[in-house]
Amino acid sequence: MSEIGNSVNQVHAQSTEQSRQTSRVEFSEDEQTLITRMYKLVGERWSLIAGRIPGRTAEEIEKYWTSRHSSSE
């Protein structure tokens, strides 16, 4: 019975983590505007940009930017 309890807890933890990651992928319009403005000022200094957006990491900012801007720009 203990194994079932552990499995349920693991599934719940994984589900919670996936939900958190999914919800953080979305960027608000204000965040998008700030990222664009900061990129024009400081370039690919993702840590510096992330420092201006509470709750965001440099990796999230870089992933957002590269997923929306082609290398031809």
PDB file of C-alpha atoms in Angstrom:
ATOM      1  CA  MET A   1       0.000   0.000   0.000  1.00  0.00           C
ATOM      2  CA  SER A   2       2.921   2.305   0.689  1.00  0.00           C
ATOM      3  CA  GLU A   3       4.082   1.978  -2.928  1.00  0.00           C
ATOM      4  CA  ILE A   4       0.716   3.239  -4.176  1.00  0.00           C
ATOM      5  CA  GLY A   5       0.924   6.266  -1.918  1.00  0.00           C
ATOM      6  CA  ASN A   6       4.412   7.056  -3.172  1.00  0.00           C
ATOM      7  CA  SER A   7       3.295   6.681  -6.796  1.00  0.00           C
ATOM      8  CA  VAL A   8       0.365   9.027  -6.243  1.00  0.00           C
ATOM      9  CA  ASN A   9       2.666  11.600  -4.658  1.00  0.00           C
ATOM     10  CA  GLN A  10       5.127  11.316  -7.559  1.00  0.00           C
ATOM     11  CA  VAL A  11       2.383  11.779 -10.157  1.00  0.00           C
ATOM     12  CA  HIS A  12       1.017  14.777  -8.259  1.00  0.00           C
ATOM     13  CA  ALA A  13       4.483  16.348  -8.013  1.00  0.00           C
ATOM     14  CA  GLN A  14       5.130  15.809 -11.734  1.00  0.00           C
ATOM     15  CA  SER A  15       1.734  17.235 -12.650  1.00  0.00           C
ATOM     16  CA  THR A  16       2.293  20.283 -10.463  1.00  0.00           C
ATOM     17  CA  GLU A  17       5.729  20.890 -11.997  1.00  0.00           C
ATOM     18  CA  GLN A  18       4.391  20.531 -15.547  1.00  0.00           C
ATOM     19  CA  SER A  19       1.576  22.976 -14.805  1.00  0.00           C
ATOM     20  CA  ARG A  20       4.041  25.473 -13.370  1.00  0.00           C
ATOM     21  CA  GLN A  21       6.326  25.182 -16.393  1.00  0.00           C
ATOM     22  CA  THR A  22       3.451  25.501 -18.853  1.00  0.00           C
ATOM     23  CA  SER A  23       2.039  28.577 -17.162  1.00  0.00           C
ATOM     24  CA  ARG A  24       5.459  30.289 -17.118  1.00  0.00           C
ATOM     25  CA  VAL A  25       5.916  29.855 -20.867  1.00  0.00           C
ATOM     26  CA  GLU A  26       3.307  32.534 -21.476  1.00  0.00           C
ATOM     27  CA  PHE A  27       4.616  36.091 -21.429  1.00  0.00           C
ATOM     28  CA  SER A  28       2.333  39.037 -20.773  1.00  0.00           C
ATOM     29  CA  GLU A  29       2.148  41.891 -23.248  1.00  0.00           C
ATOM     30  CA  ASP A  30       4.047  44.100 -20.786  1.00  0.00           C
ATOM     31  CA  GLU A  31       6.801  41.489 -20.463  1.00  0.00           C
ATOM     32  CA  GLN A  32       7.060  41.157 -24.242  1.00  0.00           C
ATOM     33  CA  THR A  33       7.335  44.923 -24.650  1.00  0.00           C
ATOM     34  CA  LEU A  34       9.969  45.172 -21.939  1.00  0.00           C
ATOM     35  CA  ILE A  35      12.004  42.326 -23.430  1.00  0.00           C
ATOM     36  CA  THR A  36      11.976  44.018 -26.837  1.00  0.00           C
ATOM     37  CA  ARG A  37      12.983  47.391 -25.386  1.00  0.00           C
ATOM     38  CA  MET A  38      15.725  45.886 -23.240  1.00  0.00           C
ATOM     39  CA  TYR A  39      17.040  43.794 -26.137  1.00  0.00           C
ATOM     40  CA  LYS A  40      17.402  46.952 -28.226  1.00  0.00           C
ATOM     41  CA  LEU A  41      19.354  48.568 -25.385  1.00  0.00           C
ATOM     42  CA  VAL A  42      21.583  45.736 -24.153  1.00  0.00           C
ATOM     43  CA  GLY A  43      21.412  43.005 -26.783  1.00  0.00           C
ATOM     44  CA  GLU A  44      21.607  39.356 -25.766  1.00  0.00           C
ATOM     45  CA  ARG A  45      22.379  40.037 -22.111  1.00  0.00           C
ATOM     46  CA  TRP A  46      19.605  37.727 -20.956  1.00  0.00           C
ATOM     47  CA  SER A  47      20.515  37.874 -17.259  1.00  0.00           C
ATOM     48  CA  LEU A  48      20.331  41.644 -17.281  1.00  0.00           C
ATOM     49  CA  ILE A  49      16.949  41.558 -19.028  1.00  0.00           C
ATOM     50  CA  ALA A  50      15.650  38.867 -16.657  1.00  0.00           C
ATOM     51  CA  GLY A  51      16.693  41.029 -13.717  1.00  0.00           C
ATOM     52  CA  ARG A  52      14.070  43.556 -14.797  1.00  0.00           C
ATOM     53  CA  ILE A  53      11.264  40.993 -14.987  1.00  0.00           C
ATOM     54  CA  PRO A  54      10.396  39.460 -11.598  1.00  0.00           C
ATOM     55  CA  GLY A  55       9.995  35.692 -11.643  1.00  0.00           C
ATOM     56  CA  ARG A  56      11.707  35.184 -15.001  1.00  0.00           C
ATOM     57  CA  THR A  57      15.039  33.515 -15.617  1.00  0.00           C
ATOM     58  CA  ALA A  58      17.615  34.365 -18.247  1.00  0.00           C
ATOM     59  CA  GLU A  59      16.908  31.001 -19.860  1.00  0.00           C
ATOM     60  CA  GLU A  60      13.184  31.761 -20.157  1.00  0.00           C
ATOM     61  CA  ILE A  61      13.900  35.155 -21.705  1.00  0.00           C
ATOM     62  CA  GLU A  62      16.367  33.720 -24.216  1.00  0.00           C
ATOM     63  CA  LYS A  63      14.002  30.884 -25.146  1.00  0.00           C
ATOM     64  CA  TYR A  64      11.154  33.359 -25.613  1.00  0.00           C
ATOM     65  CA  TRP A  65      13.300  35.624 -27.795  1.00  0.00           C
ATOM     66  CA  THR A  66      14.786  32.915 -29.992  1.00  0.00           C
ATOM     67  CA  SER A  67      11.421  31.227 -30.497  1.00  0.00           C
ATOM     68  CA  ARG A  68       9.886  34.442 -31.826  1.00  0.00           C
ATOM     69  CA  HIS A  69      12.707  36.045 -33.781  1.00  0.00           C
ATOM     70  CA  SER A  70      14.332  34.431 -36.772  1.00  0.00           C
ATOM     71  CA  SER A  71      18.057  34.571 -37.375  1.00  0.00           C
ATOM     72  CA  SER A  72      17.398  36.615 -40.525  1.00  0.00           C
ATOM     73  CA  GLU A  73      16.607  39.755 -38.509  1.00  0.00           C
TER      74      GLU A  73
END
